[in-house]
Amino acid sequence: NKYVGEYIMVTKRLFACVVSALLMAGCGADNEPNDGRKVVNIGHVGPLTGPSSHVGKDNERGAGLAVDEANQSSVVIGGEAIKFRLISEDDEANPQKATVVAQRLVDADVAGVVGHLNSGTTIPASTRYYEAGIPQISPSATAIKYTRQGYETAYRVMANDEQQGKVLGDYAVKTLGAKGIAIIDDRSAYGAGLADEFESAVKQAGGKILAREFTDITKVDFTAILTKIKGIDADLIFYGGMDAQAGPMMKQMKNLGLTAIFLGGDGIRTRQFTVLSGAESEGVYASTPGLPLEQMAGGTEFREKYKQVYREDIQLYAPYAYDATSVMIDAMKRANSVDPATYLPFLRSTDFKGVTGRIRFDERGDLKGGGISLYRVTNGAWKYIETIGGGE
């Protein structure tokens, strides 16, 4: 009857109003009453659903800790008491979705963006932020292209794939003694970019590439690729991609009787990788830009704080997300302004003592002097080997 119809119509209108209000406030924004401070929005983006959600949530938590601490310290900028609010968006590690949520943050009038996590999402989104004049600091995107686009809004707080690929290629040939190497990558901006740099470094070091194979981030069955590699007798397999695929890949390698050394980049050096691959993870090598958490300037203290708040350990990039957020807030303080156009030039002159170490940027927005640390799975856990590079 008409009353039921009117009820449904009113309910729909109320629902639409709620959705609209949530979008204006931003996902992940706090709902505390206004305490008289000026609210400044900082965006965060990463995969909060899907196979990489564990690292996306890790980044979000790191950024959230930095925002909470800034708010507890009674920040005053431009003569006004400031309250920072984190607006967190889920890009699902999807480049198309990344541009959609980037525009959503632009429309929400964020003062800056911490993200995205993946290179494949960071790069397309960076154009939106550049066009809007909004500073962007990625805690974890390592693809070279990100900071080579000429965008003065683009920064990152960890070493890039050029640095990481060079170390991994040298290590494979000169330290691990690999004679014949097979490469697999997931065709993402991160995976393919790191694999390209690794391949170049292997050749420069005198190593031999026997095969270059490709998959994509939706695949979980690598039997055909691994069977082909088994037939060429490679003694080392390098994988450019993330842990969600590297874990099953390791199990399938062992099932096929492959005894080749397995080597990867930071995308696989997570607790999740050892969970997914189980006992088959033993002996796997991987790298991570920067120092081990225990050797970071504030690493141990940060871990304790993180575990106290979230009741679990860090996955991977949380300290970098914390530093990216802190560096952005520091630039606002030094500029005495939360206006992106005013504080953006102050990012270039950053000299910040962060959890991960001393943070300074070169003319492109890349981290100066980023070292690469190497690890090996021993007794089911990643064990630190050494750090190569770093310093000025």
PDB file of N, CA and C in Angstrom, residues 243-281:
ATOM      1  N   ASP A 243      53.684 -11.481  -1.550  1.00  0.00           N
ATOM      2  CA  ASP A 243      53.649 -12.712  -0.765  1.00  0.00           C
ATOM      3  C   ASP A 243      52.449 -13.606  -1.054  1.00  0.00           C
ATOM      4  N   ALA A 244      51.314 -12.992  -1.447  1.00  0.00           N
ATOM      5  CA  ALA A 244      50.101 -13.782  -1.676  1.00  0.00           C
ATOM      6  C   ALA A 244      50.282 -14.818  -2.779  1.00  0.00           C
ATOM      7  N   GLN A 245      51.197 -14.544  -3.710  1.00  0.00           N
ATOM      8  CA  GLN A 245      51.488 -15.508  -4.759  1.00  0.00           C
ATOM      9  C   GLN A 245      52.768 -16.292  -4.479  1.00  0.00           C
ATOM     10  N   ALA A 246      53.734 -15.628  -3.856  1.00  0.00           N
ATOM     11  CA  ALA A 246      55.010 -16.301  -3.593  1.00  0.00           C
ATOM     12  C   ALA A 246      54.841 -17.487  -2.658  1.00  0.00           C
ATOM     13  N   GLY A 247      53.907 -17.405  -1.699  1.00  0.00           N
ATOM     14  CA  GLY A 247      53.675 -18.521  -0.783  1.00  0.00           C
ATOM     15  C   GLY A 247      53.223 -19.782  -1.501  1.00  0.00           C
ATOM     16  N   PRO A 248      52.128 -19.719  -2.265  1.00  0.00           N
ATOM     17  CA  PRO A 248      51.712 -20.899  -3.039  1.00  0.00           C
ATOM     18  C   PRO A 248      52.763 -21.350  -4.045  1.00  0.00           C
ATOM     19  N   MET A 249      53.497 -20.404  -4.616  1.00  0.00           N
ATOM     20  CA  MET A 249      54.536 -20.746  -5.585  1.00  0.00           C
ATOM     21  C   MET A 249      55.602 -21.636  -4.943  1.00  0.00           C
ATOM     22  N   MET A 250      55.979 -21.322  -3.703  1.00  0.00           N
ATOM     23  CA  MET A 250      56.977 -22.130  -3.009  1.00  0.00           C
ATOM     24  C   MET A 250      56.485 -23.555  -2.781  1.00  0.00           C
ATOM     25  N   LYS A 251      55.237 -23.699  -2.394  1.00  0.00           N
ATOM     26  CA  LYS A 251      54.678 -25.038  -2.179  1.00  0.00           C
ATOM     27  C   LYS A 251      54.700 -25.849  -3.478  1.00  0.00           C
ATOM     28  N   GLN A 252      54.350 -25.208  -4.584  1.00  0.00           N
ATOM     29  CA  GLN A 252      54.320 -25.880  -5.878  1.00  0.00           C
ATOM     30  C   GLN A 252      55.729 -26.226  -6.355  1.00  0.00           C
ATOM     31  N   MET A 253      56.703 -25.378  -6.045  1.00  0.00           N
ATOM     32  CA  MET A 253      58.094 -25.687  -6.375  1.00  0.00           C
ATOM     33  C   MET A 253      58.522 -26.984  -5.692  1.00  0.00           C
ATOM     34  N   LYS A 254      58.232 -27.096  -4.408  1.00  0.00           N
ATOM     35  CA  LYS A 254      58.632 -28.282  -3.650  1.00  0.00           C
ATOM     36  C   LYS A 254      57.895 -29.527  -4.139  1.00  0.00           C
ATOM     37  N   ASN A 255      56.619 -29.358  -4.494  1.00  0.00           N
ATOM     38  CA  ASN A 255      55.845 -30.490  -5.005  1.00  0.00           C
ATOM     39  C   ASN A 255      56.415 -31.033  -6.309  1.00  0.00           C
ATOM     40  N   LEU A 256      57.012 -30.137  -7.101  1.00  0.00           N
ATOM     41  CA  LEU A 256      57.605 -30.530  -8.385  1.00  0.00           C
ATOM     42  C   LEU A 256      59.048 -31.009  -8.230  1.00  0.00           C
ATOM     43  N   GLY A 257      59.572 -30.929  -7.012  1.00  0.00           N
ATOM     44  CA  GLY A 257      60.941 -31.378  -6.777  1.00  0.00           C
ATOM     45  C   GLY A 257      62.000 -30.363  -7.164  1.00  0.00           C
ATOM     46  N   LEU A 258      61.614 -29.103  -7.337  1.00  0.00           N
ATOM     47  CA  LEU A 258      62.590 -28.058  -7.668  1.00  0.00           C
ATOM     48  C   LEU A 258      63.434 -27.741  -6.447  1.00  0.00           C
ATOM     49  N   THR A 259      64.738 -27.707  -6.633  1.00  0.00           N
ATOM     50  CA  THR A 259      65.655 -27.435  -5.524  1.00  0.00           C
ATOM     51  C   THR A 259      66.362 -26.090  -5.681  1.00  0.00           C
ATOM     52  N   ALA A 260      65.950 -25.304  -6.660  1.00  0.00           N
ATOM     53  CA  ALA A 260      66.582 -24.009  -6.903  1.00  0.00           C
ATOM     54  C   ALA A 260      66.395 -23.075  -5.712  1.00  0.00           C
ATOM     55  N   ILE A 261      67.370 -22.221  -5.492  1.00  0.00           N
ATOM     56  CA  ILE A 261      67.251 -21.161  -4.487  1.00  0.00           C
ATOM     57  C   ILE A 261      66.118 -20.223  -4.906  1.00  0.00           C
ATOM     58  N   PHE A 262      65.331 -19.776  -3.943  1.00  0.00           N
ATOM     59  CA  PHE A 262      64.240 -18.840  -4.238  1.00  0.00           C
ATOM     60  C   PHE A 262      64.584 -17.490  -3.626  1.00  0.00           C
ATOM     61  N   LEU A 263      64.512 -16.450  -4.444  1.00  0.00           N
ATOM     62  CA  LEU A 263      64.902 -15.106  -4.027  1.00  0.00           C
ATOM     63  C   LEU A 263      63.820 -14.115  -4.444  1.00  0.00           C
ATOM     64  N   GLY A 264      63.504 -13.173  -3.572  1.00  0.00           N
ATOM     65  CA  GLY A 264      62.505 -12.160  -3.894  1.00  0.00           C
ATOM     66  C   GLY A 264      62.842 -10.827  -3.266  1.00  0.00           C
ATOM     67  N   GLY A 265      61.984  -9.839  -3.510  1.00  0.00           N
ATOM     68  CA  GLY A 265      62.163  -8.516  -2.937  1.00  0.00           C
ATOM     69  C   GLY A 265      61.311  -8.319  -1.700  1.00  0.00           C
ATOM     70  N   ASP A 266      61.076  -7.058  -1.355  1.00  0.00           N
ATOM     71  CA  ASP A 266      60.360  -6.742  -0.122  1.00  0.00           C
ATOM     72  C   ASP A 266      58.912  -7.229  -0.127  1.00  0.00           C
ATOM     73  N   GLY A 267      58.337  -7.432  -1.317  1.00  0.00           N
ATOM     74  CA  GLY A 267      56.958  -7.885  -1.402  1.00  0.00           C
ATOM     75  C   GLY A 267      56.706  -9.245  -0.784  1.00  0.00           C
ATOM     76  N   ILE A 268      57.758 -10.052  -0.632  1.00  0.00           N
ATOM     77  CA  ILE A 268      57.568 -11.387  -0.043  1.00  0.00           C
ATOM     78  C   ILE A 268      58.121 -11.487   1.370  1.00  0.00           C
ATOM     79  N   ARG A 269      58.812 -10.436   1.838  1.00  0.00           N
ATOM     80  CA  ARG A 269      59.440 -10.570   3.152  1.00  0.00           C
ATOM     81  C   ARG A 269      58.462 -10.166   4.270  1.00  0.00           C
ATOM     82  N   THR A 270      57.426 -10.992   4.406  1.00  0.00           N
ATOM     83  CA  THR A 270      56.402 -10.756   5.413  1.00  0.00           C
ATOM     84  C   THR A 270      56.163 -12.011   6.239  1.00  0.00           C
ATOM     85  N   ARG A 271      55.505 -11.831   7.361  1.00  0.00           N
ATOM     86  CA  ARG A 271      55.089 -12.984   8.162  1.00  0.00           C
ATOM     87  C   ARG A 271      54.089 -13.837   7.375  1.00  0.00           C
ATOM     88  N   GLN A 272      53.278 -13.157   6.562  1.00  0.00           N
ATOM     89  CA  GLN A 272      52.266 -13.867   5.793  1.00  0.00           C
ATOM     90  C   GLN A 272      52.887 -14.861   4.814  1.00  0.00           C
ATOM     91  N   PHE A 273      54.041 -14.520   4.252  1.00  0.00           N
ATOM     92  CA  PHE A 273      54.706 -15.438   3.321  1.00  0.00           C
ATOM     93  C   PHE A 273      55.050 -16.752   4.012  1.00  0.00           C
ATOM     94  N   THR A 274      55.591 -16.679   5.210  1.00  0.00           N
ATOM     95  CA  THR A 274      55.970 -17.911   5.916  1.00  0.00           C
ATOM     96  C   THR A 274      54.732 -18.712   6.330  1.00  0.00           C
ATOM     97  N   VAL A 275      53.618 -18.024   6.552  1.00  0.00           N
ATOM     98  CA  VAL A 275      52.369 -18.724   6.864  1.00  0.00           C
ATOM     99  C   VAL A 275      51.855 -19.459   5.628  1.00  0.00           C
ATOM    100  N   LEU A 276      51.847 -18.773   4.489  1.00  0.00           N
ATOM    101  CA  LEU A 276      51.313 -19.344   3.253  1.00  0.00           C
ATOM    102  C   LEU A 276      52.157 -20.491   2.716  1.00  0.00           C
ATOM    103  N   SER A 277      53.459 -20.383   2.866  1.00  0.00           N
ATOM    104  CA  SER A 277      54.344 -21.407   2.302  1.00  0.00           C
ATOM    105  C   SER A 277      54.717 -22.481   3.313  1.00  0.00           C
ATOM    106  N   GLY A 278      54.475 -22.228   4.587  1.00  0.00           N
ATOM    107  CA  GLY A 278      54.748 -23.231   5.620  1.00  0.00           C
ATOM    108  C   GLY A 278      56.209 -23.645   5.664  1.00  0.00           C
ATOM    109  N   ALA A 279      56.443 -24.932   5.812  1.00  0.00           N
ATOM    110  CA  ALA A 279      57.811 -25.455   5.923  1.00  0.00           C
ATOM    111  C   ALA A 279      58.611 -25.227   4.647  1.00  0.00           C
ATOM    112  N   GLU A 280      57.904 -25.080   3.521  1.00  0.00           N
ATOM    113  CA  GLU A 280      58.590 -24.868   2.238  1.00  0.00           C
ATOM    114  C   GLU A 280      59.278 -23.512   2.156  1.00  0.00           C
ATOM    115  N   SER A 281      59.015 -22.618   3.095  1.00  0.00           N
ATOM    116  CA  SER A 281      59.670 -21.301   3.075  1.00  0.00           C
ATOM    117  C   SER A 281      61.120 -21.370   3.549  1.00  0.00           C
TER     118      SER A 281
END
